[in-house]
Amino acid sequence: MSRVGRRTITLGDGVTVNVNKNIVTVKGPKGELTKEFSPLITVSVDDKGIKTSRANENKQTKMLHGTTNSLIQGMVTGVTKGFEKELEIIGVGYNVKAQGNGLQFSLGLSHKVDLEIPEHLKVEIISPTALKVTGIDKQQVGEFAAKIKAFRKPEPYGGKGIRYKGEFIIRKSGKASK
């Protein structure tokens, strides 16, 4: 049996879970998340926490067991603590500004790049070259941060671009002169 699938998910203070067939709703101090899971996985809630169990021993069902448990754990963490990703912008003249309900990036392109912030996420501009994306849904936070990073990925020669805070970029030496 899957070790991840067997674990019991403990609920924090103020967290309530509602299971209706294969739809799980988690409510907490930061908000509410709802997700539909496979009917092959049974989700049960008791006074100790949330447990998942599988219907059979097929390979696909075994894979879904651990994944479902991890996704529910992420939902519980999201409504209690939330998730965040910090990004750094490195390069001469590269920066970000808040503009209405969006962001405007100057990334050395012939034009400025505009990006609208989704309503369920918050973006805090720490400095003109650093920003923080926060939200309760781990997937949406990571997806939005990756979308920002895709505008100008860090390049290995000069190191310019947008990267996650603490991300290590392997640098190349460039052409060797004789």
PDB file of C-alpha atoms in Angstrom:
ATOM      1  CA  MET A   1       0.000   0.000   0.000  1.00  0.00           C
ATOM      2  CA  SER A   2       1.187   3.538  -0.752  1.00  0.00           C
ATOM      3  CA  ARG A   3       2.946   5.209   2.164  1.00  0.00           C
ATOM      4  CA  VAL A   4       1.748   8.627   1.062  1.00  0.00           C
ATOM      5  CA  GLY A   5      -1.797   7.338   0.547  1.00  0.00           C
ATOM      6  CA  ARG A   6      -1.912   5.745   4.005  1.00  0.00           C
ATOM      7  CA  ARG A   7      -1.015   8.849   5.981  1.00  0.00           C
ATOM      8  CA  THR A   8      -3.704  10.650   7.962  1.00  0.00           C
ATOM      9  CA  ILE A   9      -4.069  14.337   7.165  1.00  0.00           C
ATOM     10  CA  THR A  10      -4.464  16.311  10.374  1.00  0.00           C
ATOM     11  CA  LEU A  11      -6.780  19.304  10.366  1.00  0.00           C
ATOM     12  CA  GLY A  12      -5.716  22.595  11.885  1.00  0.00           C
ATOM     13  CA  ASP A  13      -7.817  24.984  13.932  1.00  0.00           C
ATOM     14  CA  GLY A  14     -10.802  26.387  12.081  1.00  0.00           C
ATOM     15  CA  VAL A  15     -10.583  23.925   9.170  1.00  0.00           C
ATOM     16  CA  THR A  16     -13.714  22.080   8.112  1.00  0.00           C
ATOM     17  CA  VAL A  17     -13.924  19.396   5.443  1.00  0.00           C
ATOM     18  CA  ASN A  18     -17.051  18.361   3.558  1.00  0.00           C
ATOM     19  CA  VAL A  19     -17.042  15.242   1.347  1.00  0.00           C
ATOM     20  CA  ASN A  20     -19.919  14.769  -1.112  1.00  0.00           C
ATOM     21  CA  LYS A  21     -19.314  11.563  -3.131  1.00  0.00           C
ATOM     22  CA  ASN A  22     -15.970  12.376  -4.788  1.00  0.00           C
ATOM     23  CA  ILE A  23     -16.048  16.179  -4.346  1.00  0.00           C
ATOM     24  CA  VAL A  24     -13.984  17.477  -1.407  1.00  0.00           C
ATOM     25  CA  THR A  25     -14.494  21.000  -0.019  1.00  0.00           C
ATOM     26  CA  VAL A  26     -12.021  22.413   2.505  1.00  0.00           C
ATOM     27  CA  LYS A  27     -12.835  25.659   4.365  1.00  0.00           C
ATOM     28  CA  GLY A  28     -10.353  27.505   6.531  1.00  0.00           C
ATOM     29  CA  PRO A  29      -9.335  30.932   7.787  1.00  0.00           C
ATOM     30  CA  LYS A  30      -7.861  31.999   4.413  1.00  0.00           C
ATOM     31  CA  GLY A  31     -10.655  30.757   2.153  1.00  0.00           C
ATOM     32  CA  GLU A  32     -12.326  27.753   0.564  1.00  0.00           C
ATOM     33  CA  LEU A  33     -11.088  25.189  -1.979  1.00  0.00           C
ATOM     34  CA  THR A  34     -13.136  22.560  -3.826  1.00  0.00           C
ATOM     35  CA  LYS A  35     -11.749  19.723  -5.926  1.00  0.00           C
ATOM     36  CA  GLU A  36     -13.240  16.657  -7.587  1.00  0.00           C
ATOM     37  CA  PHE A  37     -11.322  13.377  -7.283  1.00  0.00           C
ATOM     38  CA  SER A  38     -11.566   9.970  -8.927  1.00  0.00           C
ATOM     39  CA  PRO A  39     -14.413   7.735  -7.715  1.00  0.00           C
ATOM     40  CA  LEU A  40     -11.825   4.937  -7.260  1.00  0.00           C
ATOM     41  CA  ILE A  41     -10.502   6.724  -4.161  1.00  0.00           C
ATOM     42  CA  THR A  42     -12.673   6.989  -1.050  1.00  0.00           C
ATOM     43  CA  VAL A  43     -12.137  10.027   1.183  1.00  0.00           C
ATOM     44  CA  SER A  44     -13.318   9.747   4.795  1.00  0.00           C
ATOM     45  CA  VAL A  45     -13.266  12.327   7.572  1.00  0.00           C
ATOM     46  CA  ASP A  46     -13.221  11.477  11.278  1.00  0.00           C
ATOM     47  CA  ASP A  47     -12.162  13.209  14.499  1.00  0.00           C
ATOM     48  CA  LYS A  48      -8.454  12.384  13.904  1.00  0.00           C
ATOM     49  CA  GLY A  49      -8.316  13.773  10.360  1.00  0.00           C
ATOM     50  CA  ILE A  50      -8.783  12.810   6.722  1.00  0.00           C
ATOM     51  CA  LYS A  51      -8.000   9.343   5.352  1.00  0.00           C
ATOM     52  CA  THR A  52      -7.981   8.044   1.786  1.00  0.00           C
ATOM     53  CA  SER A  53      -8.475   4.448   0.664  1.00  0.00           C
ATOM     54  CA  ARG A  54      -8.574   2.808  -2.750  1.00  0.00           C
ATOM     55  CA  ALA A  55     -11.136   0.489  -4.298  1.00  0.00           C
ATOM     56  CA  ASN A  56      -8.757  -2.031  -5.907  1.00  0.00           C
ATOM     57  CA  GLU A  57      -5.094  -2.885  -6.494  1.00  0.00           C
ATOM     58  CA  ASN A  58      -4.806  -1.793 -10.151  1.00  0.00           C
ATOM     59  CA  LYS A  59      -1.715   0.223 -11.069  1.00  0.00           C
ATOM     60  CA  GLN A  60      -3.743   3.313 -12.025  1.00  0.00           C
ATOM     61  CA  THR A  61      -5.668   3.213  -8.744  1.00  0.00           C
ATOM     62  CA  LYS A  62      -2.459   2.873  -6.738  1.00  0.00           C
ATOM     63  CA  MET A  63      -1.062   5.962  -8.468  1.00  0.00           C
ATOM     64  CA  LEU A  64      -4.231   7.941  -7.755  1.00  0.00           C
ATOM     65  CA  HIS A  65      -4.154   6.973  -4.062  1.00  0.00           C
ATOM     66  CA  GLY A  66      -0.980   8.870  -3.148  1.00  0.00           C
ATOM     67  CA  THR A  67      -1.766  11.742  -5.501  1.00  0.00           C
ATOM     68  CA  THR A  68      -5.213  12.280  -3.986  1.00  0.00           C
ATOM     69  CA  ASN A  69      -3.776  12.291  -0.471  1.00  0.00           C
ATOM     70  CA  SER A  70      -1.109  14.842  -1.464  1.00  0.00           C
ATOM     71  CA  LEU A  71      -3.633  17.103  -3.183  1.00  0.00           C
ATOM     72  CA  ILE A  72      -5.914  17.107  -0.135  1.00  0.00           C
ATOM     73  CA  GLN A  73      -2.905  17.868   2.096  1.00  0.00           C
ATOM     74  CA  GLY A  74      -2.123  20.836  -0.199  1.00  0.00           C
ATOM     75  CA  MET A  75      -5.712  22.052   0.088  1.00  0.00           C
ATOM     76  CA  VAL A  76      -5.562  21.944   3.905  1.00  0.00           C
ATOM     77  CA  THR A  77      -2.197  23.742   3.954  1.00  0.00           C
ATOM     78  CA  GLY A  78      -3.486  26.357   1.504  1.00  0.00           C
ATOM     79  CA  VAL A  79      -6.540  27.349   3.543  1.00  0.00           C
ATOM     80  CA  THR A  80      -4.484  27.550   6.764  1.00  0.00           C
ATOM     81  CA  LYS A  81      -1.057  28.959   5.791  1.00  0.00           C
ATOM     82  CA  GLY A  82      -1.265  29.716   2.059  1.00  0.00           C
ATOM     83  CA  PHE A  83       1.486  29.404  -0.534  1.00  0.00           C
ATOM     84  CA  GLU A  84       3.996  31.883  -1.906  1.00  0.00           C
ATOM     85  CA  LYS A  85       6.642  32.136  -4.604  1.00  0.00           C
ATOM     86  CA  GLU A  86       9.262  34.869  -4.690  1.00  0.00           C
ATOM     87  CA  LEU A  87      10.801  35.988  -7.970  1.00  0.00           C
ATOM     88  CA  GLU A  88      13.912  38.059  -8.699  1.00  0.00           C
ATOM     89  CA  ILE A  89      14.466  40.119 -11.846  1.00  0.00           C
ATOM     90  CA  ILE A  90      18.130  40.387 -12.792  1.00  0.00           C
ATOM     91  CA  GLY A  91      19.463  42.605 -15.574  1.00  0.00           C
ATOM     92  CA  VAL A  92      20.299  46.232 -16.301  1.00  0.00           C
ATOM     93  CA  GLY A  93      17.051  48.151 -16.796  1.00  0.00           C
ATOM     94  CA  TYR A  94      14.872  45.136 -15.966  1.00  0.00           C
ATOM     95  CA  ASN A  95      12.049  45.948 -13.529  1.00  0.00           C
ATOM     96  CA  VAL A  96       8.375  45.526 -12.670  1.00  0.00           C
ATOM     97  CA  LYS A  97       5.702  48.103 -11.797  1.00  0.00           C
ATOM     98  CA  ALA A  98       2.133  47.788 -10.578  1.00  0.00           C
ATOM     99  CA  GLN A  99      -0.323  49.170 -13.101  1.00  0.00           C
ATOM    100  CA  GLY A 100      -4.016  49.080 -12.211  1.00  0.00           C
ATOM    101  CA  ASN A 101      -5.013  45.415 -11.723  1.00  0.00           C
ATOM    102  CA  GLY A 102      -1.857  44.117 -13.349  1.00  0.00           C
ATOM    103  CA  LEU A 103       1.892  44.228 -13.687  1.00  0.00           C
ATOM    104  CA  GLN A 104       4.100  45.929 -16.263  1.00  0.00           C
ATOM    105  CA  PHE A 105       7.527  44.432 -16.932  1.00  0.00           C
ATOM    106  CA  SER A 106      10.514  46.123 -18.594  1.00  0.00           C
ATOM    107  CA  LEU A 107      12.682  43.217 -19.723  1.00  0.00           C
ATOM    108  CA  GLY A 108      14.937  44.595 -22.439  1.00  0.00           C
ATOM    109  CA  LEU A 109      12.408  43.885 -25.175  1.00  0.00           C
ATOM    110  CA  SER A 110      11.208  46.412 -27.743  1.00  0.00           C
ATOM    111  CA  HIS A 111       7.978  46.769 -25.768  1.00  0.00           C
ATOM    112  CA  LYS A 112       6.721  46.608 -22.190  1.00  0.00           C
ATOM    113  CA  VAL A 113       5.063  43.346 -21.135  1.00  0.00           C
ATOM    114  CA  ASP A 114       1.673  43.680 -19.406  1.00  0.00           C
ATOM    115  CA  LEU A 115       0.175  40.888 -17.304  1.00  0.00           C
ATOM    116  CA  GLU A 116      -3.165  40.901 -15.480  1.00  0.00           C
ATOM    117  CA  ILE A 117      -3.202  39.485 -11.939  1.00  0.00           C
ATOM    118  CA  PRO A 118      -5.876  36.788 -11.407  1.00  0.00           C
ATOM    119  CA  GLU A 119      -8.496  37.739  -8.808  1.00  0.00           C
ATOM    120  CA  HIS A 120      -7.657  34.822  -6.468  1.00  0.00           C
ATOM    121  CA  LEU A 121      -3.938  35.701  -6.211  1.00  0.00           C
ATOM    122  CA  LYS A 122      -2.061  38.563  -4.564  1.00  0.00           C
ATOM    123  CA  VAL A 123       1.177  39.991  -5.933  1.00  0.00           C
ATOM    124  CA  GLU A 124       3.385  42.116  -3.717  1.00  0.00           C
ATOM    125  CA  ILE A 125       6.146  44.143  -5.339  1.00  0.00           C
ATOM    126  CA  ILE A 126       8.966  44.095  -2.773  1.00  0.00           C
ATOM    127  CA  SER A 127      11.306  46.224  -4.896  1.00  0.00           C
ATOM    128  CA  PRO A 128      11.459  47.106  -8.621  1.00  0.00           C
ATOM    129  CA  THR A 129      13.424  43.875  -9.129  1.00  0.00           C
ATOM    130  CA  ALA A 130      11.627  41.516  -6.709  1.00  0.00           C
ATOM    131  CA  LEU A 131       8.051  40.340  -6.296  1.00  0.00           C
ATOM    132  CA  LYS A 132       6.066  37.809  -4.282  1.00  0.00           C
ATOM    133  CA  VAL A 133       3.047  35.816  -5.522  1.00  0.00           C
ATOM    134  CA  THR A 134       0.731  34.490  -2.781  1.00  0.00           C
ATOM    135  CA  GLY A 135      -2.515  32.528  -2.741  1.00  0.00           C
ATOM    136  CA  ILE A 136      -4.340  29.531  -1.257  1.00  0.00           C
ATOM    137  CA  ASP A 137      -4.148  27.219  -4.290  1.00  0.00           C
ATOM    138  CA  LYS A 138      -0.649  25.782  -4.755  1.00  0.00           C
ATOM    139  CA  GLN A 139      -1.188  24.996  -8.433  1.00  0.00           C
ATOM    140  CA  GLN A 140      -2.407  28.490  -9.327  1.00  0.00           C
ATOM    141  CA  VAL A 141       0.438  30.197  -7.440  1.00  0.00           C
ATOM    142  CA  GLY A 142       3.053  28.037  -9.176  1.00  0.00           C
ATOM    143  CA  GLU A 143       1.407  28.410 -12.572  1.00  0.00           C
ATOM    144  CA  PHE A 144       1.272  32.223 -12.346  1.00  0.00           C
ATOM    145  CA  ALA A 145       4.894  32.422 -11.131  1.00  0.00           C
ATOM    146  CA  ALA A 146       5.973  30.184 -14.026  1.00  0.00           C
ATOM    147  CA  LYS A 147       4.049  32.401 -16.461  1.00  0.00           C
ATOM    148  CA  ILE A 148       5.974  35.444 -15.172  1.00  0.00           C
ATOM    149  CA  LYS A 149       9.286  33.579 -15.387  1.00  0.00           C
ATOM    150  CA  ALA A 150       8.547  32.522 -18.998  1.00  0.00           C
ATOM    151  CA  PHE A 151       8.703  36.170 -20.184  1.00  0.00           C
ATOM    152  CA  ARG A 152      12.493  36.169 -19.764  1.00  0.00           C
ATOM    153  CA  LYS A 153      14.025  32.905 -18.568  1.00  0.00           C
ATOM    154  CA  PRO A 154      17.449  33.229 -16.932  1.00  0.00           C
ATOM    155  CA  GLU A 155      20.181  32.769 -19.486  1.00  0.00           C
ATOM    156  CA  PRO A 156      23.417  30.946 -18.603  1.00  0.00           C
ATOM    157  CA  TYR A 157      25.955  33.428 -20.043  1.00  0.00           C
ATOM    158  CA  GLY A 158      25.076  36.778 -18.449  1.00  0.00           C
ATOM    159  CA  GLY A 159      22.659  35.502 -15.821  1.00  0.00           C
ATOM    160  CA  LYS A 160      19.971  37.998 -16.868  1.00  0.00           C
ATOM    161  CA  GLY A 161      16.301  37.131 -16.616  1.00  0.00           C
ATOM    162  CA  ILE A 162      13.577  36.270 -14.119  1.00  0.00           C
ATOM    163  CA  ARG A 163      14.268  33.505 -11.597  1.00  0.00           C
ATOM    164  CA  TYR A 164      12.839  32.129  -8.376  1.00  0.00           C
ATOM    165  CA  LYS A 165      14.490  33.463  -5.235  1.00  0.00           C
ATOM    166  CA  GLY A 166      17.380  31.172  -4.312  1.00  0.00           C
ATOM    167  CA  GLU A 167      17.372  29.382  -7.690  1.00  0.00           C
ATOM    168  CA  PHE A 168      20.857  28.447  -8.827  1.00  0.00           C
ATOM    169  CA  ILE A 169      21.671  28.976 -12.514  1.00  0.00           C
ATOM    170  CA  ILE A 170      24.644  27.073 -13.917  1.00  0.00           C
ATOM    171  CA  ARG A 171      26.800  29.691 -15.650  1.00  0.00           C
ATOM    172  CA  LYS A 172      28.692  29.058 -18.889  1.00  0.00           C
ATOM    173  CA  SER A 173      31.995  30.707 -19.686  1.00  0.00           C
ATOM    174  CA  GLY A 174      31.250  31.777 -23.277  1.00  0.00           C
ATOM    175  CA  LYS A 175      33.706  31.714 -26.150  1.00  0.00           C
ATOM    176  CA  ALA A 176      37.329  31.237 -25.186  1.00  0.00           C
ATOM    177  CA  SER A 177      39.725  33.628 -26.895  1.00  0.00           C
ATOM    178  CA  LYS A 178      43.190  32.571 -28.065  1.00  0.00           C
TER     179      LYS A 178
END
